[in-house]
Coordinates of C-alpha atoms in Angstrom, one line a residue:
X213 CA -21.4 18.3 1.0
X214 CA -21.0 15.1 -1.1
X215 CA -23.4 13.6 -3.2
X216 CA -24.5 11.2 -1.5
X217 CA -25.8 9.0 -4.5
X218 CA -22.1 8.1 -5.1
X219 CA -21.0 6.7 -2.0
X220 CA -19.5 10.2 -0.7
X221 CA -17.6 10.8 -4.3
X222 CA -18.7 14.3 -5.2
X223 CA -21.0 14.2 -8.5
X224 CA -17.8 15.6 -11.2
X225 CA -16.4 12.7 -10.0
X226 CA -13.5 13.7 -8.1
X227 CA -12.4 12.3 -5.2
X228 CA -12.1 14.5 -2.2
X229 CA -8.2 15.3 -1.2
X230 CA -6.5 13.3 1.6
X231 CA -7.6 14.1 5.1
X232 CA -10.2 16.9 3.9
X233 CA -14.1 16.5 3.8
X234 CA -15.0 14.6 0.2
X235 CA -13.3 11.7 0.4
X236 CA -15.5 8.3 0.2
X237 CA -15.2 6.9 4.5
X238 CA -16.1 3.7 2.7
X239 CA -13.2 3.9 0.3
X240 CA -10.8 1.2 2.4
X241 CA -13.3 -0.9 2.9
X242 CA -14.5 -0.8 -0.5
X243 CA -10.7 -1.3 -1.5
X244 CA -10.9 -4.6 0.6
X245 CA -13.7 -5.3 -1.4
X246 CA -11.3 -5.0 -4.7
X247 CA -8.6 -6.8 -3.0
X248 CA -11.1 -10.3 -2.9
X249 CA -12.0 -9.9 -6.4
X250 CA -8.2 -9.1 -7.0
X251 CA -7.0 -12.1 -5.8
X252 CA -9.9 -14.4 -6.9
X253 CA -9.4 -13.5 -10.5
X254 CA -5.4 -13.8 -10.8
X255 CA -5.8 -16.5 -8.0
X256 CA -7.6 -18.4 -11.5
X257 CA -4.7 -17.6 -13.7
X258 CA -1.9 -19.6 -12.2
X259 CA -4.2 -22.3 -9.9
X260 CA -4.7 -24.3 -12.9
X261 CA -1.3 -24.7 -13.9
X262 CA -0.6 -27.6 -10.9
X263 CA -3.8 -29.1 -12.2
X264 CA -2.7 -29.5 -16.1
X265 CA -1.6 -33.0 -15.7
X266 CA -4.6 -34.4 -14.1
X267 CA -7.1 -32.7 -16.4
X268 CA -4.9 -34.3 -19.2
X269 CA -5.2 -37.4 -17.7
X270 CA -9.0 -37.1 -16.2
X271 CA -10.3 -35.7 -19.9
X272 CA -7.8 -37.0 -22.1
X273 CA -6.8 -33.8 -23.4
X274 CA -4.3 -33.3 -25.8
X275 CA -1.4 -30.1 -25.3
X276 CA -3.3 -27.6 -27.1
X277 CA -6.0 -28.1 -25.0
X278 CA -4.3 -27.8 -21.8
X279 CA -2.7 -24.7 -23.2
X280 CA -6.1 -23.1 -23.9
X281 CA -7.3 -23.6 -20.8
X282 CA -4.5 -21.3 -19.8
X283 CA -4.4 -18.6 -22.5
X284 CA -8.1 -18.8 -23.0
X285 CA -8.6 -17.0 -20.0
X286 CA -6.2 -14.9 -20.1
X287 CA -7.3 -13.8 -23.7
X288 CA -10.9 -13.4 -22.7
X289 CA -9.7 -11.4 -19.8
X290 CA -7.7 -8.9 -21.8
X291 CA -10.2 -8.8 -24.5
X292 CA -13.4 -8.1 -22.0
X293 CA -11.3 -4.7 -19.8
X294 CA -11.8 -2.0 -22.3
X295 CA -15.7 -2.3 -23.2
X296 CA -15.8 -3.3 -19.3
X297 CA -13.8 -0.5 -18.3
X298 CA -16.0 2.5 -20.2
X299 CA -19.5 0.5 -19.3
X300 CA -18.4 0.8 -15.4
X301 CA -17.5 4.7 -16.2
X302 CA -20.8 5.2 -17.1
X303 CA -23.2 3.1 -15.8
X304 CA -22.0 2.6 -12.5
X305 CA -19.3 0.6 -11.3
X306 CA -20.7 -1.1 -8.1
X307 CA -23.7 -2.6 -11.1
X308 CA -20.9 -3.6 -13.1
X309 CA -18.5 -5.4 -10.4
X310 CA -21.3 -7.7 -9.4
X311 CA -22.8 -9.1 -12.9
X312 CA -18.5 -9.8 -13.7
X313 CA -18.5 -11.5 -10.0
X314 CA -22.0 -13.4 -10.8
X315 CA -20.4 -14.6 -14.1
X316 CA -17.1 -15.7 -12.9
X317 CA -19.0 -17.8 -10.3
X318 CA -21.2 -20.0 -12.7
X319 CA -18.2 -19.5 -15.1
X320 CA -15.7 -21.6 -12.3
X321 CA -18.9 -23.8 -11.4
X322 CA -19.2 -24.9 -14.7
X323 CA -15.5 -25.2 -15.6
X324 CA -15.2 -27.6 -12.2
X325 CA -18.0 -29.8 -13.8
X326 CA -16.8 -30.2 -17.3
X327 CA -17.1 -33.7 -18.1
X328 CA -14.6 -33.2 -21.3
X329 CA -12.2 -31.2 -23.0
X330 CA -13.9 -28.5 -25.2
X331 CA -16.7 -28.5 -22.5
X332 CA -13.5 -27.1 -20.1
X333 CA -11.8 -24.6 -22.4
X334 CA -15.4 -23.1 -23.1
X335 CA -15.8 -22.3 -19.4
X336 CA -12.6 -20.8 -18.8
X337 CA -12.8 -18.4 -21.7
X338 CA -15.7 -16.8 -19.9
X339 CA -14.9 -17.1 -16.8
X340 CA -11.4 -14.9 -18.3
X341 CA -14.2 -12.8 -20.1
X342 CA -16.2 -12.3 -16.6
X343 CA -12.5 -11.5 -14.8
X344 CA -11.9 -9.0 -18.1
X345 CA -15.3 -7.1 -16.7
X346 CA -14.4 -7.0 -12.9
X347 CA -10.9 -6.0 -13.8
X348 CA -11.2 -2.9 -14.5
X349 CA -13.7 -1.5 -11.8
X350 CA -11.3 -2.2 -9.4
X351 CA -8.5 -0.2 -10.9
X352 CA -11.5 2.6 -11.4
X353 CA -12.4 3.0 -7.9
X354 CA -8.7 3.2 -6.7
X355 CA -8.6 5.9 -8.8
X356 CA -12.2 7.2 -7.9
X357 CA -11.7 6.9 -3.8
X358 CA -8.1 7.3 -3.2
X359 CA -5.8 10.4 -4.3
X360 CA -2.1 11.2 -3.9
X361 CA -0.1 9.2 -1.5
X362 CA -2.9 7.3 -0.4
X363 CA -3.4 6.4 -4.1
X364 CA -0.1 5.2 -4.6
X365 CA -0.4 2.9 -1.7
X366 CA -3.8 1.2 -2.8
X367 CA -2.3 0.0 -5.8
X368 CA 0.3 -0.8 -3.6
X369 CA -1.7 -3.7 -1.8
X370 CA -3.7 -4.3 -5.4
X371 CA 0.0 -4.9 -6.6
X372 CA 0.8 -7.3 -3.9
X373 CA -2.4 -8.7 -3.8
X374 CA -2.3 -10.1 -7.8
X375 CA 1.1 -11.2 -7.0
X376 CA 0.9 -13.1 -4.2
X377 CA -2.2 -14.6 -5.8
X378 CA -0.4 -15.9 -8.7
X379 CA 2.7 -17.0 -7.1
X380 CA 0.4 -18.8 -4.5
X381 CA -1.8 -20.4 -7.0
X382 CA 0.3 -23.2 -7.8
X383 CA 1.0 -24.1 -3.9
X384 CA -3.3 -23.9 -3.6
X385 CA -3.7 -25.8 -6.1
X386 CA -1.3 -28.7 -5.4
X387 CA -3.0 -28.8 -1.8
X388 CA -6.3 -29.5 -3.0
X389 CA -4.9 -32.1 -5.1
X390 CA -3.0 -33.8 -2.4
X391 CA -6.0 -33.8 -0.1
X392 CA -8.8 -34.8 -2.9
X393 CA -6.9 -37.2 -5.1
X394 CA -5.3 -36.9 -8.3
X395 CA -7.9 -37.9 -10.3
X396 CA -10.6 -35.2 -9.3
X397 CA -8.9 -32.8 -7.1
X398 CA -8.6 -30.9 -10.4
X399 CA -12.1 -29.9 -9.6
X400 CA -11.7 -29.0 -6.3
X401 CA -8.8 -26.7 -8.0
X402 CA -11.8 -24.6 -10.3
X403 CA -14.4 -24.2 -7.4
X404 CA -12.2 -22.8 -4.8
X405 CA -13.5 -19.6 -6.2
X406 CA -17.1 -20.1 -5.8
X407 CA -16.7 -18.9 -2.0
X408 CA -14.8 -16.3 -2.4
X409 CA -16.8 -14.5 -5.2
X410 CA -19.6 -14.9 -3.3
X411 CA -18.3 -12.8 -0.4
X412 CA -16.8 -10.2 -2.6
X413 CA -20.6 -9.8 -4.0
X414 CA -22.1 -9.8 -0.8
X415 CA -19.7 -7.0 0.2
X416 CA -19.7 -5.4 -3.2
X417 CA -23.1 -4.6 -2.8
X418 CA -22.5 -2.7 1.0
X419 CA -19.6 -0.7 0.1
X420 CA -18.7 -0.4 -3.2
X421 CA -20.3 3.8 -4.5
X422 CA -22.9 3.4 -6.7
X423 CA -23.4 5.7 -10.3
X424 CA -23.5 9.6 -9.5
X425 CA -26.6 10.5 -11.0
X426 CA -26.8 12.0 -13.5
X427 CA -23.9 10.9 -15.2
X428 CA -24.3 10.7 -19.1
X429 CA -24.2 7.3 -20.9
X430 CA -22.6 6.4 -23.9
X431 CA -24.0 5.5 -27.0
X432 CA -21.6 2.9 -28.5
X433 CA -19.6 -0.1 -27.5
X434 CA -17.6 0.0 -30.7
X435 CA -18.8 -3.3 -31.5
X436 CA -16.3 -3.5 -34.7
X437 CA -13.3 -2.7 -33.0
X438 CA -13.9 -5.3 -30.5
X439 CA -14.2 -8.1 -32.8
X440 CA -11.2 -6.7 -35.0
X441 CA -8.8 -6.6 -31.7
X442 CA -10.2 -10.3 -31.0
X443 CA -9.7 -11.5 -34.7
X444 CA -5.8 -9.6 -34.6
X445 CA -4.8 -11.6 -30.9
X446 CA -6.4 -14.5 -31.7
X447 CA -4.7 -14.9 -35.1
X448 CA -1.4 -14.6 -33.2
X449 CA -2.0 -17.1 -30.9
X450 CA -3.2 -19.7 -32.9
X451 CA 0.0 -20.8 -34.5
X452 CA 1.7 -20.4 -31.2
X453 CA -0.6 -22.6 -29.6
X454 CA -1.4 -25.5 -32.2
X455 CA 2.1 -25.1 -33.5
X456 CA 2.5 -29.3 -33.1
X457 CA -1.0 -30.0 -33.5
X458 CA -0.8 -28.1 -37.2
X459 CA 1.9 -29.3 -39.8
X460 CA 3.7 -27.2 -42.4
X461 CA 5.2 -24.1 -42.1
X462 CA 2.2 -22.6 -43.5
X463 CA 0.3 -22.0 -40.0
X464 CA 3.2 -19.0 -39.4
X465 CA 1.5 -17.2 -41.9
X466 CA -1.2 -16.7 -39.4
X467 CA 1.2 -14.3 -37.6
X468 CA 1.2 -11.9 -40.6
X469 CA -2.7 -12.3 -40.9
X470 CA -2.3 -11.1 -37.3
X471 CA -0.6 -8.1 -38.0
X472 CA -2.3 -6.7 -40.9
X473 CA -5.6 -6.9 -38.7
X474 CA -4.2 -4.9 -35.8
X475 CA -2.9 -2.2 -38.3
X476 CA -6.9 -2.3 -39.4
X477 CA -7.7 -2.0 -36.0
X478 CA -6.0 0.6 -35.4
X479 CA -7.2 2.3 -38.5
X480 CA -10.5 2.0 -37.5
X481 CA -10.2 3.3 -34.0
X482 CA -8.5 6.6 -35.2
X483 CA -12.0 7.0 -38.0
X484 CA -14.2 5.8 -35.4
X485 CA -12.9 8.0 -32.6
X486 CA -13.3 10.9 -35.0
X487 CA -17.0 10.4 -34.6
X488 CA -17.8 8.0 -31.7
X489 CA -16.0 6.9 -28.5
X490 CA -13.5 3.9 -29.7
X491 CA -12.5 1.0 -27.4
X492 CA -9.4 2.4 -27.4
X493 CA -8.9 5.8 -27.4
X494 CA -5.7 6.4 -29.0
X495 CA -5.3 9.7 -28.0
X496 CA -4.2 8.4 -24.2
X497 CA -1.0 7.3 -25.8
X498 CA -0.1 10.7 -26.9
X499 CA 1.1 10.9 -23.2
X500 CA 4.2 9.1 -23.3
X501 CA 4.5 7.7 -19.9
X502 CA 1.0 6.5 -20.3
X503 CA 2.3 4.7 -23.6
X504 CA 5.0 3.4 -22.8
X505 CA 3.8 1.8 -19.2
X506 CA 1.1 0.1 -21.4
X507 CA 3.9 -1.3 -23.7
X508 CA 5.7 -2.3 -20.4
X509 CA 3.2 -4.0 -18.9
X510 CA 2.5 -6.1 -22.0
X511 CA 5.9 -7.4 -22.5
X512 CA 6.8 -8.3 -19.1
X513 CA 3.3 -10.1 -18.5
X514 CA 4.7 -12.4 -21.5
X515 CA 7.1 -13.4 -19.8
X516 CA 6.0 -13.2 -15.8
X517 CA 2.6 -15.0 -16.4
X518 CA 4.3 -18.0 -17.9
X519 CA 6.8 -18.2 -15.6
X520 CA 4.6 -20.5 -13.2
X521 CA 3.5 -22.3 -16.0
X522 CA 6.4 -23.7 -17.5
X523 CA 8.1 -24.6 -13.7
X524 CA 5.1 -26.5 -12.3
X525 CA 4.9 -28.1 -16.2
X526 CA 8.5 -28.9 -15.5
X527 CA 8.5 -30.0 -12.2
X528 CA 5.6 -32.2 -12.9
X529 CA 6.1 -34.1 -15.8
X530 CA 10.2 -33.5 -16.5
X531 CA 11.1 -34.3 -12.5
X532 CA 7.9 -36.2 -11.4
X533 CA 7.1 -33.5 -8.7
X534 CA 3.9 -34.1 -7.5
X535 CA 1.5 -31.2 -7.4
X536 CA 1.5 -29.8 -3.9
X537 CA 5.5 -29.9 -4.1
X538 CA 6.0 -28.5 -7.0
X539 CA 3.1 -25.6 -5.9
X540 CA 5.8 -25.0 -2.8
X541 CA 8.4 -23.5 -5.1
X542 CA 5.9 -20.7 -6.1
X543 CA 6.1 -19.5 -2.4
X544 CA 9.8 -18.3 -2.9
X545 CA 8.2 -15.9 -6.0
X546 CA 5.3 -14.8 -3.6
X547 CA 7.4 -14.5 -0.4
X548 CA 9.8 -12.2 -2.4
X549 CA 6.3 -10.1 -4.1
X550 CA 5.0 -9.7 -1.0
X551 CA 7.9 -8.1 0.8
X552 CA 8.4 -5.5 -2.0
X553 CA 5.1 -4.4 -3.3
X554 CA 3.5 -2.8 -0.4
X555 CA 6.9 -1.4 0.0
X556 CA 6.9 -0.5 -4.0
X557 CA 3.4 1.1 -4.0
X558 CA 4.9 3.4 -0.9
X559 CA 8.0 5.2 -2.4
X560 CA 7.1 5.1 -6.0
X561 CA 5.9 8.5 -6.1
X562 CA 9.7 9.4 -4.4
X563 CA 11.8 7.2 -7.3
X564 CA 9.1 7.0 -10.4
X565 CA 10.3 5.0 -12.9
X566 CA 13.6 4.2 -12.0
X567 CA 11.7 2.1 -8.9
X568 CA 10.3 0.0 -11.9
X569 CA 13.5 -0.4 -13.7
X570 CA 15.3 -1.7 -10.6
X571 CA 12.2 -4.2 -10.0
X572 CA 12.5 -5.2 -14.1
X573 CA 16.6 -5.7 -13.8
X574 CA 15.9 -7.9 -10.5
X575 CA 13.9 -10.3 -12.5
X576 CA 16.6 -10.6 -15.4
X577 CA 18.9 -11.6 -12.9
X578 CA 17.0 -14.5 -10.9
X579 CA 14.9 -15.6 -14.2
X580 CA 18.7 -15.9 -15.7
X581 CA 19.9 -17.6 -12.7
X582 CA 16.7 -20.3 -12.6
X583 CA 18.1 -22.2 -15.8
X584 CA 21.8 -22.9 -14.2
X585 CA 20.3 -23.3 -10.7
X586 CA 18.6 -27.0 -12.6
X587 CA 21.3 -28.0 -14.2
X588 CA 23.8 -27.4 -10.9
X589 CA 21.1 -29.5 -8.5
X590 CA 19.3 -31.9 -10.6
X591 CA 16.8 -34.5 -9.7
X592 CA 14.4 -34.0 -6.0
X593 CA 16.6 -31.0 -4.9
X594 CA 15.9 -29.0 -8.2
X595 CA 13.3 -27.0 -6.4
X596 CA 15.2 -26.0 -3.8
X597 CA 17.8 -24.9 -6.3
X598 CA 15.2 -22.8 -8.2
X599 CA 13.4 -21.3 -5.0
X600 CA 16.4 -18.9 -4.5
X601 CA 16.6 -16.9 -7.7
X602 CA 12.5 -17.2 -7.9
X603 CA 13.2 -15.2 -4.7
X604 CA 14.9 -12.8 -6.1
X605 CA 12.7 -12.1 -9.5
X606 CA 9.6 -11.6 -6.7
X607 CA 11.0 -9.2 -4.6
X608 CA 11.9 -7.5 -8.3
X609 CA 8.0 -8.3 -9.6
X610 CA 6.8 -6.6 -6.0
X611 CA 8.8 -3.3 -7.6
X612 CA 7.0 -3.5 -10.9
X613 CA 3.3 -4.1 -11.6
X614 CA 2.0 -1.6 -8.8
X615 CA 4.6 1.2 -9.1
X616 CA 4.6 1.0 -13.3
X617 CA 0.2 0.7 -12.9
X618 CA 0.5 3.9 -10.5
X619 CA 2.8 5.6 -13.1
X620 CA 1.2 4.8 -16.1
X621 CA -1.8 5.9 -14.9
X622 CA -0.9 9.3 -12.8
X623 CA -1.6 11.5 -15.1
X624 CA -5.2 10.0 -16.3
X625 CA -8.3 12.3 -15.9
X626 CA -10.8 10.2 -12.9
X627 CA -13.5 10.4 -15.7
X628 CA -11.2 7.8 -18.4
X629 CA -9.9 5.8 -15.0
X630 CA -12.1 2.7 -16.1
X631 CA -11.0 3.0 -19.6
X632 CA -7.7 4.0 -19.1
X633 CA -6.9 0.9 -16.4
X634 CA -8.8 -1.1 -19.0
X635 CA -6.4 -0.6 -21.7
X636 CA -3.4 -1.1 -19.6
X637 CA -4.6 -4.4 -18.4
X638 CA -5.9 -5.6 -21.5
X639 CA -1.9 -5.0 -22.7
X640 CA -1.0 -7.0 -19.4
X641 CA -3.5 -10.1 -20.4
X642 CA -2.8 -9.7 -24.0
X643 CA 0.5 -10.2 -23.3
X644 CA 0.1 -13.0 -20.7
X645 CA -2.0 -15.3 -23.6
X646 CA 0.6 -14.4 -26.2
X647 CA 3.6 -15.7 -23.7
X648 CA 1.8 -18.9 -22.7
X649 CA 1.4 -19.2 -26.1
X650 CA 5.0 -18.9 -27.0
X651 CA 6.4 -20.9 -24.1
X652 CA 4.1 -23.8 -24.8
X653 CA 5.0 -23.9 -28.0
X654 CA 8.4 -25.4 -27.4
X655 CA 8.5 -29.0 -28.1
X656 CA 7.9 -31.2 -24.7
X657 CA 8.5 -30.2 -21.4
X658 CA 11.5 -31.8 -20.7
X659 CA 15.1 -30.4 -19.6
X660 CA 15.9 -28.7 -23.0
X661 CA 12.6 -27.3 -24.1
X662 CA 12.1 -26.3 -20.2
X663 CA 15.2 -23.9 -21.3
X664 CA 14.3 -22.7 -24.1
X665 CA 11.1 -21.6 -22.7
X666 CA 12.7 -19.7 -19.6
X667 CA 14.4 -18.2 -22.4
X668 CA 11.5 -16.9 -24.2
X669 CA 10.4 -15.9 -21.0
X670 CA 14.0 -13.5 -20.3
X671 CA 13.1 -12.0 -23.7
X672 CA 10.2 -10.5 -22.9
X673 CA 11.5 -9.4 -19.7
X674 CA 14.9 -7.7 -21.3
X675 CA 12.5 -5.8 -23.9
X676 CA 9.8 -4.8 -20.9
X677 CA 13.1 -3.4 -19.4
X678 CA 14.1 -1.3 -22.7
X679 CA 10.7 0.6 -22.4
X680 CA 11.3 1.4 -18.9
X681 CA 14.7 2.6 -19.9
X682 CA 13.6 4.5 -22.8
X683 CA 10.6 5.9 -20.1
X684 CA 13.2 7.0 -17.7
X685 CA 14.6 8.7 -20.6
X686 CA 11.4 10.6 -22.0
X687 CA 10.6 11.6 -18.9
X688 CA 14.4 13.4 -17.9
X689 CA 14.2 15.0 -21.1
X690 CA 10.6 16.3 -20.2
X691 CA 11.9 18.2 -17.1
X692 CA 14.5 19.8 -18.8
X693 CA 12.6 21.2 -21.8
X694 CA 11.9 24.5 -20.7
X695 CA 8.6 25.6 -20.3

């Protein structure tokens, strides 16, 4: 029988296989559990992009600012999974889940009452670092409670979950501005989450498995690899993000700094994992669909993140949108995720990689098509102009982030799930701060900079496609090596 200290989840671990005796009875509802805190946290990335000009306005805030209150959280989200994801492995993941969902509350209360600037971008940073430690629990009890096909289609609806969250942000957001004023419906914009945190901890606490006893704790939280990864992103980011704010060319400089500390990260990791458990433990990239999902996932976060961010910018300030309308065009992107990602999470295990490929080349084509849609139909019909091929990259996006998460993390022992999920998001959030970064760094926000940025945005896309080719690849040659 199961132990039933862990919710039904034998002691090892393990989750009982489908439709035999073992598996968790709770585990759907605890996945509806996840699915709250799912969309509550990505719900927080995009939201506040519809809001940018009245915080500007309300706080007198300068660019950077506003771009920190974006990439803030999404650094401190990616930063936060890894340590997150290994304390949930071992200390209990249910204990875990609801001091991240406590934070985040009094993280969003606090951000919705920040009377100025620095006050604002403080907030968000944790409440990114409180998303960074709820993260990764949920992508550890998929992998916990669910096995096989039934596996495949939780992430399913945790893939169409984040993106019908983010695509639906901006429309949220620019109805609670309509209906509370311009002025401080920005507010109204950073509480909506108070509520729904709340009921995600009150069902958190009735469903979600607690720790298997018995269940050995580590030591160390690699405390110097954590502030070295924070140093190496932060140092890239910088430049991208007070690139106006900062003359001289010497700021780019930064970038190297940046680089040099990563390659000392990584140094360290490899001694300290010789000795210790590291925050990231390099030897999951040995698997090369495991490393090369990661890499995937951080490029095409660059550029899908800050997607929504430059159109409602765009819409806003270039055509004098206002918020709620220029939220509606984000419904195109979501209507198209929604369609495909349940779908996705269903026959990935039939087409593997390829499923993500097809997803990847569907959001080339509509992000390429977004930039000639605004300069066909200019003016108060731009958005309808742009909803069509944002259609089109979300049915792609509903084909990539579950199916290439399911993929990436197939072949992942149930003991590293936390970690392992961890990592891979942290390259998904790492990658979203670093894009923000680089489309805000183009100069306004106007007609031509809103190209260039889109650009920026098809480059990361077009290299996140290049790992899934070279995946598909690896993996061909993998089945024909004999043996």
């Amino acid at each position: 029988m199961p132990d039933r200290s862990s919710g039904g989840v034998p002691a090892d671990g393990t989750p009982g296989r489908h439709g035999q005796m073992g598996a968790d009875p709770r585990r759907w509802k605890a996945l509806t559990v996840c699915l709250i805190a799912g969309f509550v946290t990505w719900l927080d990335i995009s939201i506040v992009n519809v809001a940018l000009p009245s915080i500007r306005v309300a706080l007198d805030a300068p660019p950077s600012a506003l771009q920190w209150v974006v990439s803030g959280y999404a650094f401190a989200f990616g930063l936060l999974l890894v340590p997150a994801g290994r304390f949930g492995d071992t200390h209990g993941r249910r204990n875990v889940f609801l001091f991240g969902a406590a934070l985040f509350t009094l993280a969003s209360a606090a951000a919705g009452a920040a009377p100025e600037s620095s006050w604002l971008i403080t907030a968000r940073v944790v409440q990114g670092a409180a998303a960074g430690v709820i993260a990764p629990q949920v992508t550890g009890l998929i992998q916990q409670l669910f096995q096989g096909a039934e596996r495949g289609r939780a992430f399913g609806l945790l893939g169409a979950t984040m993106s019908i969250s983010t695509a639906v942000g901006p429309l949220l957001g620019g109805l609670l501005i309509q209906f509370s004023g311009q002025r401080e419906g920005w507010r109204h914009v950073l509480h909506v989450s108070i509520p729904i945190s709340l009921i995600a901890m009150i069902l958190a606490y009735r469903y979600i498995p607690g720790r298997p006893a018995g269940k050995r704790q580590r030591e160390s939280m690699d405390p110097v690899g954590v502030l070295l990864l924070a140093a190496g992103v932060l140092l890239l980011i910088l430049p991208l993000v007070e690139g106006r704010a900062w003359p001289g060319q010497g700021k780019w400089l930064l970038i190297l700094a940046g680089a040099v500390v990563l390659t000392g990260f990584v140094g360290w990791e490899h001694w300290y994992g010789k000795r210790h458990d590291p925050i990231v433990d390099l030897s999951l990239f040995r698997r090369g669909s495991y490393a090369l999902g990661t890499l995937l996932a951080l490029l095409y976060f660059g550029g899908f993140t800050a997607i929504f961010f430059i159109i409602t910018q765009y819409l806003q300030e270039g055509l004098h949108y206002s918020a709620l309308r220029a939220g509606w065009v984000s419904a195109a992107f979501a209507l198209g995720s929604a369609l495909s990602a349940a779908l996705g999470g269903r026959v990935v295990v039939r087409f593997g990689r390829p499923l993500v490929v097809f997803g990847l080349v569907l959001v080339t084509l509509g992000l390429g098509a977004t930039e000639p849609a605004t300069r066909l139909v200019s003016g108060q019909n731009a958005a309808w102009a742009i909803a069509a091929p944002l259609f089109v990259a979300g049915v792609g996006n509903g084909l990539i982030v579950s199916p290439n998460q399911t993929l990436t993390l197939s072949a992942v022992p149930v003991a590293e799930a936390g970690v392992a999920g961890g990592m891979l998001q942290m390259g998904q959030r790492i990658g979203a701060s670093v894009g923000i970064a680089a489309v805000g760094s183009a100069h306004g926000i106007y007609a031509a900079s809103f190209q260039q940025a889109l650009l920026v945005n098809i480059m990361f896309v077009l290299a996140a496609l290049a790992a899934g080719v070279a995946d598909v690849f690896v993996e061909r040659r993998a089945v024909r090596r004999p043996g």
